[in-house]
Amino acid sequence: MWGGRFADGPSAIMREINASIPFDKALWRQDIAGSKAHVAMLAQQGIVTAEDARAISDGLDRVAAEYEADGVPEDWDLEDIHMTTESRLAELIGPVAGRLHTARSRNDQVATDFRLWVRDAIDQMDAGLLGLQQALVTRAGENAASIMPGFTHLQTAQPVTLGHHLMAYYEMARRDRNRLADARARLNQCPLGSAALAGTGFPIDRQATSDALGFDRPTANSLDAVSDRDFALDFLMAAAQCSLHLSRLAEEMIIWVSQPYGFVRMPDALSTGSSIMPQKKNPDAAELVRGHSGRIVGCATALMVTMKGLPLAYSKDMQDDKPPVFEAAGLLALSIAAMTGMVAECTFNTDRMRQAAELGYATATDLADWLVREADIPFREAHHITGAAVKLAESKGVALDALSLEELKAIDARIDQRVFAALSVDASVASRVSYGGTAPEQVKARIAEARAALGME
Ligand code: ARG
């Protein structure tokens, strides 16, 4: 393609290090769409004849049909998807193919293709997260009043409901989808027509190609347009943050399926066995989601470091933008699908969860709150009295509400019979009626809002 200036061909090492076709062939659909929009605009502007434009456009359709049927051929001499397609087009339609690259460079071409690809990836990720949210909301609805221990420091803290816990992940997914929507809005400007770096003297119509490719408007600065990869970084950062959420959910599943917890049984379809221990049912899928988040964060880091310190405009370093984006998108799509399946199909052992909530003195705060409310004791003092009650219960190996009234009165005479109504896990959960709290009525209200927002009504 640029042989005119060169006396010698590239060395084997040059060919290998230069070739991006092994990975950027994934852009072939976007590349064909961009070229068709470009050539249609060239004809409309009288830069190529209508006849040539038709030959080129039909030829591009033939190339696309070949790719669809047989895959994209990988010839390192043709470097990348752009040259691969143009070269095949020339084989099919002859020298007129050479008119396609008028008023265009691979620099604006790849920036356009890649934006189109990332835009699709954003839309797919958003659809995946919608499915995850629907699964979470469905399971939360079934368990709006199911009691489980809430933890801080992974120590039993206060009883909560399983529905409340699941809805916490709904909120995370909601922020993830917001970030994607932000990223998409910023991404949706068309670089095509920025040419190599400075724009072009041909009378092109950038609005026309922008419209044809579904962008909101053409980019405003040609130097920025060909050297900007913020859109890829926005995607990777949103993907990384989403993967952190999935990893936390995966980690909780891993803990919850372990025998000492026994809160959850994983669906067989998302578990593996052991080749030596017949009793084993391992949460490998959740562990891989936890592991994949590390790789996704690595992808975001990789592209940030690639872009750091690059002078304007295009440098070949930027060819390395694609592998981390492709890798992160693939890993994340799988991770979302795996966690959606787990949430939708797992069996919650709600009896076991309730027992665990009853075991860990999870209602100690409720005793302290009762002393404040009913006996007008300052909270710090109530905290101290409650600590003494927990200590006694612990030494006897019983729950707080299994202490007798006499025992409680011996700790503080202001305690009376009514306290027992406050000490059950049900009473504790039912009392947390503050907005966004774990009381079933609150959880149900949030679930109803979520269902409406997700179109589940
Ligand atoms: N394969 C290249 C990339 O992905 C296309 C742009 C090449 N531009 C250039 N001036 N060499 O970045």
XYZ file of C-alpha atoms and ligand atoms in Angstrom:
469
model
C 0.000 0.000 0.000
C 2.928 2.339 0.609
C 5.575 0.461 -1.427
C 6.255 3.439 -3.713
C 8.740 4.999 -1.330
C 10.568 1.810 -0.340
C 13.440 -0.056 -2.016
C 13.327 -3.101 0.308
C 10.439 -5.061 1.810
C 10.061 -5.385 5.570
C 12.018 -7.957 7.558
C 10.189 -10.892 9.092
C 10.374 -9.174 12.466
C 8.945 -5.952 11.052
C 6.059 -7.848 9.479
C 5.305 -9.663 12.705
C 5.529 -6.719 15.075
C 3.505 -4.542 12.722
C 0.655 -6.917 12.029
C -2.567 -6.189 13.887
C -4.744 -8.366 11.645
C -4.643 -11.290 14.126
C -6.785 -9.226 16.479
C -8.212 -6.253 14.584
C -10.021 -8.547 12.166
C -12.714 -8.404 14.859
C -13.463 -4.923 13.472
C -14.429 -6.128 10.006
C -18.112 -5.318 10.241
C -17.413 -1.812 11.476
C -14.727 -1.342 8.830
C -17.090 -2.288 6.001
C -19.867 -0.075 7.399
C -17.461 2.872 7.717
C -16.185 2.397 4.168
C -19.683 2.175 2.722
C -20.729 5.361 4.502
C -17.553 7.062 3.303
C -17.902 6.099 -0.350
C -21.598 7.027 -0.413
C -20.635 10.471 0.882
C -17.821 10.785 -1.690
C -20.350 10.139 -4.472
C -22.911 12.499 -2.994
C -20.247 15.224 -2.928
C -19.142 14.495 -6.489
C -15.671 13.405 -5.320
C -16.108 10.001 -6.989
C -18.654 9.165 -9.681
C -21.881 7.429 -8.774
C -20.811 4.504 -10.924
C -17.473 4.045 -9.149
C -19.168 4.400 -5.788
C -21.639 1.676 -6.693
C -18.860 -0.653 -7.822
C -16.987 -0.026 -4.568
C -20.057 -0.427 -2.380
C -21.133 -3.658 -4.103
C -17.567 -4.909 -3.872
C -17.518 -4.192 -0.137
C -20.702 -6.245 0.203
C -18.965 -9.125 -1.549
C -15.950 -8.862 0.739
C -18.298 -8.845 3.736
C -20.083 -11.951 2.434
C -16.729 -13.719 2.089
C -15.710 -12.759 5.638
C -19.057 -13.936 6.910
C -18.708 -17.299 5.176
C -14.990 -18.043 5.557
C -13.649 -15.658 8.201
C -11.104 -12.909 7.617
C -7.828 -14.103 6.055
C -4.711 -13.311 8.093
C -1.924 -12.079 5.860
C 0.700 -10.223 7.878
C 1.882 -8.377 4.775
C -1.479 -6.664 4.722
C -0.963 -5.513 8.329
C -4.481 -4.787 9.442
C -8.171 -5.129 8.694
C -8.222 -1.909 6.684
C -5.529 -3.004 4.208
C -6.857 -6.561 4.131
C -10.278 -5.371 3.043
C -8.975 -2.817 0.563
C -6.663 -5.356 -1.012
C -9.432 -7.938 -1.397
C -11.681 -5.228 -2.827
C -9.035 -4.454 -5.446
C -8.806 -8.141 -6.367
C -12.574 -8.249 -6.824
C -13.275 -4.959 -8.632
C -9.925 -3.793 -9.968
C -8.168 -0.409 -9.731
C -11.365 1.548 -9.010
C -11.013 0.186 -5.462
C -8.191 2.692 -5.042
C -10.711 5.569 -5.049
C -12.201 4.453 -1.728
C -9.335 5.870 0.303
C -9.809 9.401 -1.075
C -10.067 11.991 1.728
C -9.459 9.341 4.355
C -6.572 7.850 6.318
C -6.343 4.694 8.323
C -6.030 6.984 11.320
C -9.574 8.333 11.115
C -10.758 4.996 9.741
C -9.558 2.970 12.729
C -10.760 5.593 15.207
C -14.216 5.343 13.628
C -14.254 1.551 13.457
C -13.137 1.233 17.043
C -15.748 3.685 18.313
C -18.424 1.690 16.513
C -17.135 -1.535 18.067
C -16.989 -0.098 21.584
C -20.474 1.364 21.138
C -21.809 -2.127 20.395
C -19.891 -3.539 23.345
C -21.441 -0.907 25.614
C -24.918 -1.820 24.362
C -24.281 -5.527 24.916
C -22.884 -4.956 28.378
C -25.881 -2.809 29.237
C -28.258 -5.546 28.081
C -26.345 -8.085 30.174
C -26.555 -5.880 33.254
C -30.274 -5.396 32.713
C -30.654 -9.196 32.836
C -28.589 -9.350 36.019
C -30.729 -6.648 37.617
C -33.901 -8.506 36.693
C -32.558 -11.688 38.292
C -31.554 -9.793 41.442
C -34.896 -8.042 41.740
C -36.796 -11.299 41.210
C -34.855 -13.149 43.906
C -35.047 -10.112 46.203
C -38.825 -10.081 45.791
C -39.024 -13.727 46.884
C -36.877 -12.929 49.921
C -37.934 -9.438 50.980
C -38.608 -10.742 54.508
C -36.099 -13.645 54.684
C -33.780 -12.994 57.583
C -30.028 -13.370 57.397
C -27.109 -11.975 59.347
C -25.776 -8.670 58.073
C -22.023 -8.419 58.435
C -19.346 -5.866 59.086
C -15.755 -7.154 59.123
C -17.443 -10.416 58.087
C -18.609 -10.635 61.715
C -22.313 -10.887 62.443
C -23.498 -7.317 62.937
C -27.268 -6.859 62.691
C -29.986 -8.938 61.078
C -30.963 -7.859 57.581
C -33.133 -9.414 54.925
C -31.764 -11.383 52.009
C -33.867 -9.198 49.720
C -32.114 -6.129 51.081
C -28.718 -7.727 50.535
C -29.517 -8.660 46.927
C -30.871 -5.182 46.224
C -27.491 -3.757 47.227
C -26.115 -5.430 44.088
C -29.006 -4.051 42.077
C -27.835 -0.560 43.065
C -24.267 -1.347 41.993
C -25.479 -2.559 38.612
C -27.567 0.595 38.304
C -24.450 2.745 38.743
C -22.600 0.544 36.254
C -25.323 1.144 33.694
C -25.201 4.874 34.392
C -21.484 4.900 33.759
C -22.025 3.062 30.474
C -24.689 5.543 29.409
C -22.273 8.401 30.174
C -19.512 6.701 28.236
C -21.799 6.101 25.288
C -22.928 9.721 25.146
C -19.325 10.962 25.125
C -18.232 8.328 22.606
C -20.886 9.055 20.040
C -19.013 11.518 17.832
C -17.646 10.559 14.440
C -13.899 10.941 13.684
C -14.289 10.022 9.998
C -13.066 12.857 7.767
C -10.340 13.934 10.184
C -8.057 12.107 7.743
C -4.468 11.528 8.853
C -4.389 14.337 11.420
C -5.125 17.682 9.788
C -8.414 17.181 7.978
C -8.684 17.184 4.190
C -8.991 19.609 1.298
C -11.648 17.510 -0.447
C -15.170 18.920 -0.112
C -16.406 16.124 2.164
C -19.621 16.179 4.216
C -18.746 14.998 7.687
C -22.289 15.359 8.968
C -23.444 12.870 6.326
C -21.030 10.105 7.372
C -21.688 10.845 11.018
C -25.437 10.465 10.444
C -25.039 7.348 8.331
C -23.084 5.630 11.105
C -25.483 6.630 13.867
C -23.236 9.192 15.550
C -24.619 12.374 17.110
C -22.162 14.692 15.346
C -18.681 14.820 13.813
C -15.726 15.348 16.173
C -14.591 18.972 16.345
C -10.790 18.690 16.220
C -9.002 16.466 13.728
C -5.848 16.083 15.865
C -7.868 15.014 18.877
C -10.149 12.800 16.810
C -7.366 10.553 15.495
C -5.416 10.380 18.749
C -8.239 10.164 21.290
C -8.888 6.832 22.960
C -10.849 8.216 25.912
C -13.896 6.331 24.667
C -12.028 3.036 25.010
C -10.755 4.033 28.441
C -14.229 5.100 29.566
C -15.454 1.677 28.538
C -12.587 -0.107 30.271
C -12.999 1.895 33.438
C -16.739 1.181 33.507
C -15.958 -2.480 32.804
C -13.346 -2.577 35.555
C -15.672 -1.057 38.112
C -18.480 -3.397 37.079
C -16.100 -6.350 37.404
C -15.288 -5.287 40.968
C -18.976 -5.507 41.802
C -19.302 -8.908 40.165
C -16.218 -10.057 42.022
C -17.704 -9.035 45.367
C -20.915 -10.905 44.573
C -18.864 -13.907 43.434
C -16.842 -13.815 46.646
C -20.021 -13.783 48.731
C -21.368 -16.742 46.773
C -18.107 -18.604 47.387
C -18.370 -17.938 51.120
C -22.073 -18.721 51.238
C -21.797 -22.083 49.482
C -19.005 -23.254 51.799
C -20.219 -25.955 54.201
C -19.730 -23.988 57.458
C -22.004 -21.265 56.040
C -24.378 -23.363 53.960
C -26.432 -20.307 53.013
C -26.634 -21.224 49.323
C -26.624 -24.209 47.028
C -25.174 -23.508 43.606
C -26.969 -24.809 40.513
C -25.198 -27.940 39.214
C -24.921 -26.285 35.821
C -22.614 -23.628 37.270
C -20.507 -25.883 39.486
C -17.732 -28.381 38.961
C -16.753 -31.589 40.715
C -13.407 -32.827 41.942
C -11.513 -35.610 40.233
C -10.418 -37.005 43.618
C -12.972 -35.942 46.244
C -16.380 -37.350 45.280
C -18.316 -35.143 47.708
C -17.020 -31.888 46.225
C -19.134 -29.366 44.380
C -16.961 -26.383 43.674
C -17.975 -22.815 42.816
C -15.435 -22.538 39.988
C -17.565 -20.162 37.952
C -17.722 -17.696 40.839
C -14.001 -18.081 41.445
C -13.299 -17.334 37.792
C -15.494 -14.237 37.915
C -13.448 -13.151 40.932
C -10.270 -13.912 38.999
C -11.418 -12.277 35.767
C -11.923 -8.974 37.546
C -8.170 -8.858 38.072
C -7.590 -9.306 34.354
C -10.190 -6.671 33.464
C -8.574 -4.151 35.803
C -5.290 -5.099 34.130
C -6.767 -4.274 30.712
C -7.802 -0.808 31.890
C -4.354 -0.249 33.349
C -2.682 -1.453 30.152
C -4.430 1.072 27.934
C -3.969 3.939 30.387
C -0.246 3.311 30.411
C -0.153 2.959 26.610
C -1.796 6.369 26.185
C 0.238 8.137 28.841
C 2.696 10.617 27.328
C 1.853 9.985 23.647
C 2.446 13.142 21.620
C -0.301 14.235 19.219
C -1.469 12.844 16.947
C -1.377 9.148 15.961
C 1.494 6.895 17.033
C 1.627 3.176 16.379
C 1.512 2.489 20.113
C -2.194 3.111 19.689
C -2.574 -0.089 17.698
C -2.200 -1.767 21.097
C -5.514 -0.241 22.162
C -7.575 -3.125 20.830
C -6.428 -6.299 22.620
C -7.210 -5.016 26.133
C -10.618 -3.740 25.056
C -11.511 -6.969 23.279
C -10.260 -9.044 26.187
C -12.079 -7.030 28.832
C -15.336 -7.044 26.853
C -15.216 -10.824 26.427
C -14.333 -11.541 30.045
C -16.959 -9.172 31.337
C -19.750 -10.532 29.146
C -19.010 -14.027 30.462
C -18.786 -12.807 34.043
C -22.135 -11.026 33.845
C -23.743 -14.112 32.310
C -22.271 -16.404 34.982
C -23.405 -14.224 37.888
C -26.851 -13.789 36.355
C -27.193 -17.559 36.127
C -26.013 -18.015 39.691
C -28.397 -15.441 41.098
C -31.340 -16.754 39.096
C -30.751 -20.468 39.705
C -29.159 -20.839 43.133
C -31.103 -22.179 46.107
C -31.050 -20.004 49.204
C -31.157 -21.926 52.484
C -33.189 -19.321 54.329
C -33.612 -21.496 57.450
C -29.883 -21.677 57.825
C -29.524 -17.940 57.267
C -32.101 -17.206 59.953
C -30.363 -19.546 62.412
C -27.072 -17.803 61.737
C -28.707 -14.431 62.374
C -30.024 -15.714 65.698
C -26.659 -17.044 66.768
C -24.361 -14.073 66.609
C -25.946 -11.611 69.109
C -27.111 -9.703 66.071
C -29.836 -7.963 68.096
C -27.480 -6.450 70.665
C -27.948 -3.029 69.068
C -31.701 -3.486 69.468
C -31.267 -4.031 73.210
C -29.183 -0.867 73.447
C -31.725 1.056 71.348
C -34.525 -0.241 73.616
C -32.695 1.035 76.726
C -32.360 4.458 75.092
C -35.964 4.582 73.956
C -37.791 2.998 76.897
C -35.521 3.767 79.867
C -34.114 7.105 78.644
C -30.528 5.906 79.099
C -27.792 7.693 77.067
C -26.672 5.477 74.159
C -23.084 5.089 75.387
C -24.282 3.763 78.737
C -26.854 1.542 77.016
C -24.029 0.167 74.870
C -22.113 -0.735 78.038
C -25.100 -2.442 79.692
C -25.768 -4.408 76.512
C -22.134 -5.501 76.381
C -22.530 -7.004 79.829
C -25.674 -8.867 78.702
C -23.860 -10.251 75.626
C -20.957 -11.337 77.829
C -23.303 -13.213 80.160
C -25.202 -14.841 77.274
C -21.935 -15.846 75.641
C -20.630 -17.421 78.854
C -23.855 -19.422 79.098
C -23.802 -20.271 75.384
C -27.311 -18.905 74.761
C -28.964 -16.207 72.667
C -29.729 -12.791 74.160
C -33.458 -13.442 74.336
C -32.772 -16.725 76.191
C -31.531 -14.816 79.224
C -34.126 -14.599 81.986
C -35.658 -11.318 83.080
C -33.949 -11.775 86.472
C -30.576 -12.117 84.831
C -31.173 -8.995 82.741
C -32.462 -7.049 85.738
C -29.341 -8.002 87.658
C -27.343 -6.230 84.961
C -29.622 -3.183 84.968
C -32.762 -2.862 87.035
C -34.430 -0.569 84.479
C -34.931 -3.508 82.098
C -38.436 -4.981 82.120
C -40.466 -7.700 80.413
C -41.205 -5.626 77.311
C -37.568 -5.896 76.206
C -38.095 -9.415 74.873
C -40.329 -8.096 72.099
C -37.343 -6.104 70.797
C -34.816 -8.921 70.917
C -36.082 -11.223 68.165
C -34.454 -10.986 64.742
C -37.876 -10.327 63.211
C -38.524 -7.379 65.525
C -35.050 -6.065 64.831
C -35.472 -6.149 61.057
C -39.034 -4.808 61.204
C -37.848 -1.816 63.216
C -35.349 -0.580 60.586
C -37.894 1.513 58.726
C -35.669 4.444 57.805
C -35.608 5.180 54.059
C -33.358 2.586 52.432
C -33.335 0.442 55.578
C -33.799 -3.311 55.807
C -37.391 -3.435 57.135
C -39.372 -5.628 54.728
C -41.756 -2.770 53.952
C -38.800 -0.619 52.881
C -37.247 -3.414 50.850
C -40.552 -4.129 49.130
C -40.946 -0.454 48.245
C -37.457 -0.349 46.693
C -38.159 -3.565 44.779
C -41.399 -2.124 43.422
C -39.518 0.958 42.193
C -36.845 -1.212 40.625
C -39.378 -3.410 38.867
C -41.032 -0.341 37.404
C -37.683 1.082 36.301
C -36.769 -2.215 34.626
C -40.116 -2.564 32.893
C -40.951 -5.728 34.887
C -44.521 -4.749 35.697
N -3.664 -0.888 12.409
C -3.563 0.492 12.768
C -4.075 0.688 14.186
O -4.839 -0.075 14.617
C -4.348 1.363 11.839
C -3.865 2.762 11.790
C -2.557 2.787 11.135
N -2.123 4.112 10.870
C -0.839 4.408 10.584
N -0.555 5.640 10.379
N 0.073 3.486 10.542
O -3.715 1.605 14.872
